[in-house]
mmCIF file of C-alpha atoms in Angstrom:
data_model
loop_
_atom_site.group_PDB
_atom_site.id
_atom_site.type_symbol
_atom_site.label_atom_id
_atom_site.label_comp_id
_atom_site.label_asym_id
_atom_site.label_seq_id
_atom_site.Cartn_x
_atom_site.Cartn_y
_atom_site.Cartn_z
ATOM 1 C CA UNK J 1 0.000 0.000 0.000
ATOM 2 C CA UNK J 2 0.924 3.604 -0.489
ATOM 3 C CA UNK J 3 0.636 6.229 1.965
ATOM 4 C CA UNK J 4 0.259 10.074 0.585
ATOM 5 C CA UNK J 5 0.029 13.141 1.780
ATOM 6 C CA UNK J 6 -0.588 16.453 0.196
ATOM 7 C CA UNK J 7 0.576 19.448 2.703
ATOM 8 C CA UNK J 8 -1.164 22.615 2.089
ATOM 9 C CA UNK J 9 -1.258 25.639 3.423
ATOM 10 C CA UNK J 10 -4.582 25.228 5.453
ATOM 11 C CA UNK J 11 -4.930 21.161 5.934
ATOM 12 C CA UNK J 12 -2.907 18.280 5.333
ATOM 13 C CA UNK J 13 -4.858 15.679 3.598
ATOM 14 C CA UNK J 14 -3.743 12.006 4.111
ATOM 15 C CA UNK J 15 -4.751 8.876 1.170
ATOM 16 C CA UNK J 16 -4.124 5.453 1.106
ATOM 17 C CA UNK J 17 -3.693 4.033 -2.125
ATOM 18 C CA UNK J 18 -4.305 0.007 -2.718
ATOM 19 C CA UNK J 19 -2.825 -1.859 -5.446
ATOM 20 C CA UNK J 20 -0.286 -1.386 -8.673
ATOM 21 C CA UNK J 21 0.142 0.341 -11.448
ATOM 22 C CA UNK J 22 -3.311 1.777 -13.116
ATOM 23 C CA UNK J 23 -5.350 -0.146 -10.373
ATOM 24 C CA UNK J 24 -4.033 1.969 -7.878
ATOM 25 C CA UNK J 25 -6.952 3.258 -5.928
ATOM 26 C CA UNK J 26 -7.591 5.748 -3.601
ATOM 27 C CA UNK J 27 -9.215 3.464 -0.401
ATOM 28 C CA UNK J 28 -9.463 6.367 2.340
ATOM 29 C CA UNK J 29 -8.780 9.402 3.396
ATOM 30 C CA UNK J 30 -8.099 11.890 6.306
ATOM 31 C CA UNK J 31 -7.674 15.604 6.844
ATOM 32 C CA UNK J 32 -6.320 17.394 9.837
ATOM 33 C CA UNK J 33 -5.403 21.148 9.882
ATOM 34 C CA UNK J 34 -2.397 22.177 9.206
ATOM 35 C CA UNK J 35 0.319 23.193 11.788
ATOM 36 C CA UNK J 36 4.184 23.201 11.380
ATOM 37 C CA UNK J 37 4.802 22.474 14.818
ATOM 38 C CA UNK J 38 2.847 18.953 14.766
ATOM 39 C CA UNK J 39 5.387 16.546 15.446
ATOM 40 C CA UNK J 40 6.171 13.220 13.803
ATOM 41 C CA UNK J 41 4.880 12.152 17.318
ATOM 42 C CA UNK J 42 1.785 13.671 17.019
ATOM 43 C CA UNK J 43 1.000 12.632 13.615
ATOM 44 C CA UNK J 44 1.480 9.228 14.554
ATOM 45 C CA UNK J 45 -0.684 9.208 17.542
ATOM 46 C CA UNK J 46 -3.824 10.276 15.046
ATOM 47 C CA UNK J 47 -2.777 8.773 12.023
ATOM 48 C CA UNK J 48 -2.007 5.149 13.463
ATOM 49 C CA UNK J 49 -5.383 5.096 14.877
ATOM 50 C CA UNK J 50 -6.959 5.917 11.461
ATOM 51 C CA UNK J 51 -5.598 3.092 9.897
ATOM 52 C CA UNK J 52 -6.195 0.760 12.688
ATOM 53 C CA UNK J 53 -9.890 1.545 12.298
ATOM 54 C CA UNK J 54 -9.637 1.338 8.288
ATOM 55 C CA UNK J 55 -8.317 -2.457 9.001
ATOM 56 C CA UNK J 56 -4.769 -1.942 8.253
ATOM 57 C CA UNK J 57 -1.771 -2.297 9.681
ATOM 58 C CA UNK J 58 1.668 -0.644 9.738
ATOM 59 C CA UNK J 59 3.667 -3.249 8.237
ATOM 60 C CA UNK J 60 1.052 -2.919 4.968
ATOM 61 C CA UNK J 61 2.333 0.294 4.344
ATOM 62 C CA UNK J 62 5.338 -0.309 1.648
ATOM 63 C CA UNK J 63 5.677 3.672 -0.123
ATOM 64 C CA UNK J 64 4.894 6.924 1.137
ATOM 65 C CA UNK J 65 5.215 10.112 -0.884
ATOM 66 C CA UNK J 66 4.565 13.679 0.381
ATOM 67 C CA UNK J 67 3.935 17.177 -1.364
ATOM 68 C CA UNK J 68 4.681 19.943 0.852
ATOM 69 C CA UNK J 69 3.985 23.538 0.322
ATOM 70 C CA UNK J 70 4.924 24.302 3.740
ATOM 71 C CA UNK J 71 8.222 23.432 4.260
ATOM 72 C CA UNK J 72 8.311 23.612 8.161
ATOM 73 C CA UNK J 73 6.523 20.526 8.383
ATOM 74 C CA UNK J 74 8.793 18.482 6.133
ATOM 75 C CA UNK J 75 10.879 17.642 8.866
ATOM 76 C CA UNK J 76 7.893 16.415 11.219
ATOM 77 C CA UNK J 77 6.391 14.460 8.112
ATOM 78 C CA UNK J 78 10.039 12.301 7.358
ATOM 79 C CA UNK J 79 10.022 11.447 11.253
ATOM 80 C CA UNK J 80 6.852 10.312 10.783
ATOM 81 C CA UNK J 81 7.623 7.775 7.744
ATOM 82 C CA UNK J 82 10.788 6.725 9.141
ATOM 83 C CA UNK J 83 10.357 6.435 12.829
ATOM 84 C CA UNK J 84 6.657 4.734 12.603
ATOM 85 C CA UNK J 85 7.027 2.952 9.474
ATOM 86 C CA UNK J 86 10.740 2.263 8.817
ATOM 87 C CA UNK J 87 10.375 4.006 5.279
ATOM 88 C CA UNK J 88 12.346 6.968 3.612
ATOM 89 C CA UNK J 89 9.915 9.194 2.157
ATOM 90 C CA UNK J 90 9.354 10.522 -1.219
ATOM 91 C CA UNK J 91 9.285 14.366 -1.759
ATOM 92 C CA UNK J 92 7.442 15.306 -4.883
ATOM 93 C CA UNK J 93 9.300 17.042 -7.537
ATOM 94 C CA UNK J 94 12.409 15.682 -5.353
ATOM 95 C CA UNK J 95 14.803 12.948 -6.273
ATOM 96 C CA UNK J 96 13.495 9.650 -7.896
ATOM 97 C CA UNK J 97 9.879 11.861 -7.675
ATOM 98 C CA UNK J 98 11.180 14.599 -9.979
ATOM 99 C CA UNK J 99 8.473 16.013 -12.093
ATOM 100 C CA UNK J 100 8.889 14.586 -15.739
ATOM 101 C CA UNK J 101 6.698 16.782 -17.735
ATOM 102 C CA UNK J 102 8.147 20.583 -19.122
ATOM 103 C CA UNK J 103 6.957 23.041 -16.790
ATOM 104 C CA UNK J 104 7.820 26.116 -19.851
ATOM 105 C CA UNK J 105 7.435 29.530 -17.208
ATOM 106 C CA UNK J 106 10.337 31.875 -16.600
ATOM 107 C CA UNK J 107 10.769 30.355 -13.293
ATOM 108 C CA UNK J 108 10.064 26.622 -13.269
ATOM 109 C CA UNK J 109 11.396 26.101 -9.726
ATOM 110 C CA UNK J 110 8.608 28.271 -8.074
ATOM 111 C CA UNK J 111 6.183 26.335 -8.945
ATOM 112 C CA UNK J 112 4.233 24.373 -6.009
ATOM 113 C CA UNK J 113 4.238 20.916 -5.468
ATOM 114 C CA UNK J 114 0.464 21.201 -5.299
ATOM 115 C CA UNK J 115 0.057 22.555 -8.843
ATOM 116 C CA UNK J 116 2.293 20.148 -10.107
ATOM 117 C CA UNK J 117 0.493 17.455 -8.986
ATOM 118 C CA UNK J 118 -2.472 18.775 -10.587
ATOM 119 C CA UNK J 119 -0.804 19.444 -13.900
ATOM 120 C CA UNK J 120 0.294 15.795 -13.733
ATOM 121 C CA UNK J 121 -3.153 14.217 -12.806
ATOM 122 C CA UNK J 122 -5.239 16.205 -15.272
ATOM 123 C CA UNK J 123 -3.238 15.149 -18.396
ATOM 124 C CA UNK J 124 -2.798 11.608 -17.377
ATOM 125 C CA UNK J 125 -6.487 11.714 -16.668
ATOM 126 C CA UNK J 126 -7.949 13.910 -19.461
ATOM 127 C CA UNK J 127 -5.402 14.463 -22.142
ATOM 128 C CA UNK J 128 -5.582 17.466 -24.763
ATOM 129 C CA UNK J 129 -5.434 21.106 -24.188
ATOM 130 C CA UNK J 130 -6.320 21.533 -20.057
ATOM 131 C CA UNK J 131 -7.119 24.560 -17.911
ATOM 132 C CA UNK J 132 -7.016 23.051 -14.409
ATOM 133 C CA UNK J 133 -8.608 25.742 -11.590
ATOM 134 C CA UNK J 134 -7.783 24.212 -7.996
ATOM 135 C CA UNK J 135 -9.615 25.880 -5.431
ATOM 136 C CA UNK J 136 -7.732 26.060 -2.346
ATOM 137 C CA UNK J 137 -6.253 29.074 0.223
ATOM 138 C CA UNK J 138 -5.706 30.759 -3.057
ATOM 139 C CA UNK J 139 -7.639 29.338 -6.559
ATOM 140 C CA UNK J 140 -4.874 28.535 -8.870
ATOM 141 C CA UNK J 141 -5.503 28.455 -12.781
ATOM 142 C CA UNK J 142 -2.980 26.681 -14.809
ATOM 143 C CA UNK J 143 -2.955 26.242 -18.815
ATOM 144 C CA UNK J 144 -1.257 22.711 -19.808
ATOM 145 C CA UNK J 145 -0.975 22.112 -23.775
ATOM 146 C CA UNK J 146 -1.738 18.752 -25.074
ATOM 147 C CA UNK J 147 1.922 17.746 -24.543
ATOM 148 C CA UNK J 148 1.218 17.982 -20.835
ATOM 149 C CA UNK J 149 3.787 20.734 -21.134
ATOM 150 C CA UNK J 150 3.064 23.435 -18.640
ATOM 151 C CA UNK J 151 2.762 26.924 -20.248
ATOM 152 C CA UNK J 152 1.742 29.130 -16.863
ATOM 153 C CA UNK J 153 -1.641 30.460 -14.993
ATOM 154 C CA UNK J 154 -2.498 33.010 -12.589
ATOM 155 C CA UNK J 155 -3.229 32.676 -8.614
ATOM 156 C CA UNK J 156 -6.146 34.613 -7.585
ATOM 157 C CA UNK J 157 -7.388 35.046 -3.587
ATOM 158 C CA UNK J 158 -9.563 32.482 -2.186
ATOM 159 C CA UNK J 159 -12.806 33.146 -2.207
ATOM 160 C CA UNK J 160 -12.949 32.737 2.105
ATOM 161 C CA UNK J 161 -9.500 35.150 1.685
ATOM 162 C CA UNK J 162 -11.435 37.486 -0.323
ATOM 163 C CA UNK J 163 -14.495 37.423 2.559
ATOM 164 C CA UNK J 164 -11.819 37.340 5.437
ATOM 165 C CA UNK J 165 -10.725 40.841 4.024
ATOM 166 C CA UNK J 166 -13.884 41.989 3.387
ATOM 167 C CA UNK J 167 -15.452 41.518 6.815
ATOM 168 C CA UNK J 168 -11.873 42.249 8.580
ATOM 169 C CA UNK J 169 -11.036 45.627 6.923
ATOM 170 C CA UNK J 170 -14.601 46.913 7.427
ATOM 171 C CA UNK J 171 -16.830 48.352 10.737
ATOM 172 C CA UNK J 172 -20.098 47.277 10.440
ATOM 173 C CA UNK J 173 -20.426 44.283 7.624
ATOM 174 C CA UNK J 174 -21.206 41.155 9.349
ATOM 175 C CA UNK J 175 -19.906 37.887 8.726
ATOM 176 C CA UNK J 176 -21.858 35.674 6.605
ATOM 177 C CA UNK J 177 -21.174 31.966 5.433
ATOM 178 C CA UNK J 178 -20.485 30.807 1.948
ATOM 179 C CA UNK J 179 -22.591 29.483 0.028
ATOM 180 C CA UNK J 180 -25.143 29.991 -3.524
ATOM 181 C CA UNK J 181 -27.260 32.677 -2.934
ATOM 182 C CA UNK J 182 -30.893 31.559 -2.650
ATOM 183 C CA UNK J 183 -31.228 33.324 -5.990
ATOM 184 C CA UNK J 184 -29.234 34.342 -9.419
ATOM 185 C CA UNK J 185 -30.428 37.815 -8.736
ATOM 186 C CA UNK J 186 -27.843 40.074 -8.314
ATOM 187 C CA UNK J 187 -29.491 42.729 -6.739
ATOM 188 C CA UNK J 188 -29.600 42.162 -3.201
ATOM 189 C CA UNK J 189 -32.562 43.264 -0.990
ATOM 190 C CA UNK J 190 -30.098 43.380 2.400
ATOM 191 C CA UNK J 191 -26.935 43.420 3.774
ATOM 192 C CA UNK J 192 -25.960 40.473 4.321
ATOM 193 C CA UNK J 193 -27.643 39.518 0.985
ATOM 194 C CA UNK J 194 -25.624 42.092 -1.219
ATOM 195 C CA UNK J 195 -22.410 40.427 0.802
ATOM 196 C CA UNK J 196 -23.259 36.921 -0.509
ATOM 197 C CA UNK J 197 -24.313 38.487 -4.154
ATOM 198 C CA UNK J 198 -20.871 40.612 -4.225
ATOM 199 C CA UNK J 199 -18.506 37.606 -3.452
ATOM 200 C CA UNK J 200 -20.299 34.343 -4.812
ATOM 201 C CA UNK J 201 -21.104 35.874 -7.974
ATOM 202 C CA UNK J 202 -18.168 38.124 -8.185
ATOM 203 C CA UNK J 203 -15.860 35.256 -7.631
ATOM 204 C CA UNK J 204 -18.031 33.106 -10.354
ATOM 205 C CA UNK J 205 -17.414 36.105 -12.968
ATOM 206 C CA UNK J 206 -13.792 36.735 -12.228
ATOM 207 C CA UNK J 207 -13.900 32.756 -12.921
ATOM 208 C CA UNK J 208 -15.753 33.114 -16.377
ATOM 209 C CA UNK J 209 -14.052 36.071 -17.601
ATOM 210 C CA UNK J 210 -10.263 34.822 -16.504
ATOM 211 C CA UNK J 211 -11.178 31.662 -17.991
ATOM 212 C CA UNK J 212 -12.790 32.963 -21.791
ATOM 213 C CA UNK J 213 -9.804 34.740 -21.533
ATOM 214 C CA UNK J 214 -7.029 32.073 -21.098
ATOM 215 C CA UNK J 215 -9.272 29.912 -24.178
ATOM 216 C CA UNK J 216 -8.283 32.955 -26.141
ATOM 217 C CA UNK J 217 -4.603 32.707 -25.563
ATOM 218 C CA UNK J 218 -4.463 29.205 -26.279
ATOM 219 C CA UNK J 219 -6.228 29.386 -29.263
ATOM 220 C CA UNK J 220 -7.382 25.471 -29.231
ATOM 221 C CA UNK J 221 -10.130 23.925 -27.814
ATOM 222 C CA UNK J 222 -9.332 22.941 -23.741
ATOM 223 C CA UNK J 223 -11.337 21.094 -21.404
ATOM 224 C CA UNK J 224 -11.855 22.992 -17.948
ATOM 225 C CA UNK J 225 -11.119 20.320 -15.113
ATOM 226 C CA UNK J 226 -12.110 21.949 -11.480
ATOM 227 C CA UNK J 227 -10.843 20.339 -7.978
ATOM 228 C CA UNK J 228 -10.696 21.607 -4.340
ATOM 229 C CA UNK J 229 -13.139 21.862 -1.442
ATOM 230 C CA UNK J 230 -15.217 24.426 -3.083
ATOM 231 C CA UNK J 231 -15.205 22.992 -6.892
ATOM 232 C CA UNK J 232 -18.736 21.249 -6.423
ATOM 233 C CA UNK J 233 -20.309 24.138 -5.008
ATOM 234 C CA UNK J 234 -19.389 26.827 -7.942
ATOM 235 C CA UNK J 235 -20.312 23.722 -10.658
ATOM 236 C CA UNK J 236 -23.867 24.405 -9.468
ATOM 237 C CA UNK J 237 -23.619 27.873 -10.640
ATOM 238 C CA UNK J 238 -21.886 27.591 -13.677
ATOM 239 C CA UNK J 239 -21.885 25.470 -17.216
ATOM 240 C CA UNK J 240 -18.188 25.860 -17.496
ATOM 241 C CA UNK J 241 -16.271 23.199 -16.012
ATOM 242 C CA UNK J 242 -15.946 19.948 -17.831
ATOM 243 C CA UNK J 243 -14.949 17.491 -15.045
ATOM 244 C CA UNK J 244 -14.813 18.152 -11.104
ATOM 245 C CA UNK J 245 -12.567 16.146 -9.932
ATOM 246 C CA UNK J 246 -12.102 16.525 -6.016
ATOM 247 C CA UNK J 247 -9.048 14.304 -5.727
ATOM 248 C CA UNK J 248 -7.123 15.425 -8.562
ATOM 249 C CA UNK J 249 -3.743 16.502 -6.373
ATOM 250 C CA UNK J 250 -4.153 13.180 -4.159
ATOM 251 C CA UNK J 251 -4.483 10.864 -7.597
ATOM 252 C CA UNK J 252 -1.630 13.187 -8.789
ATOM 253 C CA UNK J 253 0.694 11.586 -6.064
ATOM 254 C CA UNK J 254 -0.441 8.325 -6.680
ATOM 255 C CA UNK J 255 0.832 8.427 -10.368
ATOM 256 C CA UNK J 256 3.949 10.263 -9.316
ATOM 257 C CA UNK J 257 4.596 7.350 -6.972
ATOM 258 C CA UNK J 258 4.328 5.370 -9.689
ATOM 259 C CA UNK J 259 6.388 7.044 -11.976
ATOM 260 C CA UNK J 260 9.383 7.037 -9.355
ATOM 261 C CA UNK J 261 9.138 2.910 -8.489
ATOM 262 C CA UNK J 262 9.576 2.862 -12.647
ATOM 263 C CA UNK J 263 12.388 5.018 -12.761
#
């Protein structure tokens, strides 16, 4: 079995894969929050117990491989593999887990494990010209050509960033939940309304426009592939993705696993 973890900047979302090669499956996950100073200790206490409950034991574990885009927890994570299951760890875009596709930006090296992993997934999975938009801390739109080259994106504020500032930089606004607005009116009637209007609906037309935009630039026909915790609720309020694919970055370690026992 494999053990994967993707590190991001607000949780740390756990997988274990079963089986080889393309019948590698995802057969659970777990997320905790996020926290540099969570030791290899720590992990283990909660993480051991999850598997214990999924049926599995230690000893089943044979691979682990871990994206980080917080590198403070790196060092916690490798204590983890190698203390509680007498495994090195993989880093991805490290080592025998290099990235093997052309990332074609001015600065290759800056680009996130995270990302990668989604560049990686989305053309094994999809193939052909991809926009991939990853809704995370920040949303994250990348352009991939049907190479599986990557050509670049653009990294806009989360849309709980974008109401963070919103309610934090202001007096009176109160702070309201997200989700669809009861209507696809755009005129609100109250407060807390117009709030809901001016960020769900703002954030689905900076999506759109951004979007029509980058289909321009590429000039071929490419498939819109949407993951993250918030993908499923903006694909009720638009026609423009083409798949939704909530474990995109976790399948994306799973291949690059893969790709590193080959060689």
């Amino acid at each position: 079995m494999l053990l994967a973890a993707d590190v991001g900047n607000t949780n740390v979302v756990f997988a274990l894969f079963d089986g080889e090669g393309a019948a590698r499956k995802v057969r659970a996950r777990w997320r905790i929050a996020t926290d540099p100073r969570r030791t290899g200790d720590e992990y283990a206490v909660w993480l051991l117990q999850l598997l214990k409950i999924e049926g599995v034991e230690r000893s089943d574990i044979t691979q682990i491989i871990f994206a980080s885009v917080v590198p403070r927890a790196d060092h916690n994570l490798t204590v983890l593999a190698q203390k509680y299951f007498g495994l090195t760890p993989l880093f991805a875009g490290q080592g025998a887990a290099r990235w093997r596709f052309e990332i074609d930006v001015d600065q290759p090296s800056s680009l996130g494990a995270d990302r990668a992993l989604n560049i990686l997934a989305a053309h094994h999975k999809y193939g052909g010209d991809l926009i991939v938009i990853d809704f995370g801390t920040a949303t994250k739109f990348e352009a991939i050509d049907f190479n599986g080259t990557y050509k670049g994106g653009s990294i806009a504020p989360g849309i709980n960033l974008s109401l963070d500032a919103l309610v934090g930089k202001t007096a009176k606004l109160p702070r309201i939940a997200i989700r669809a607005p009861d209507t696809t009116s755009v005129i609100g009637r109250n407060t807390e309304d117009q709030m809901l209007i001016g960020v769900f609906w703002g954030y689905v037309a900076m999506m759109e426009g951004l979007v029509e935009r980058m289909r321009a630039e590429i000039g071929r026909p490419a498939k819109i592939v949407a993951t993250g915790g918030l993908a499923i609720l903006f694909d009720e309020a638009t026609d423009m993705f083409d798949h939704v694919d909530a474990d995109l970055t976790i399948e994306g370690l799973g291949i690059l696993a893969e790709q590193a026992e080959q060689g």
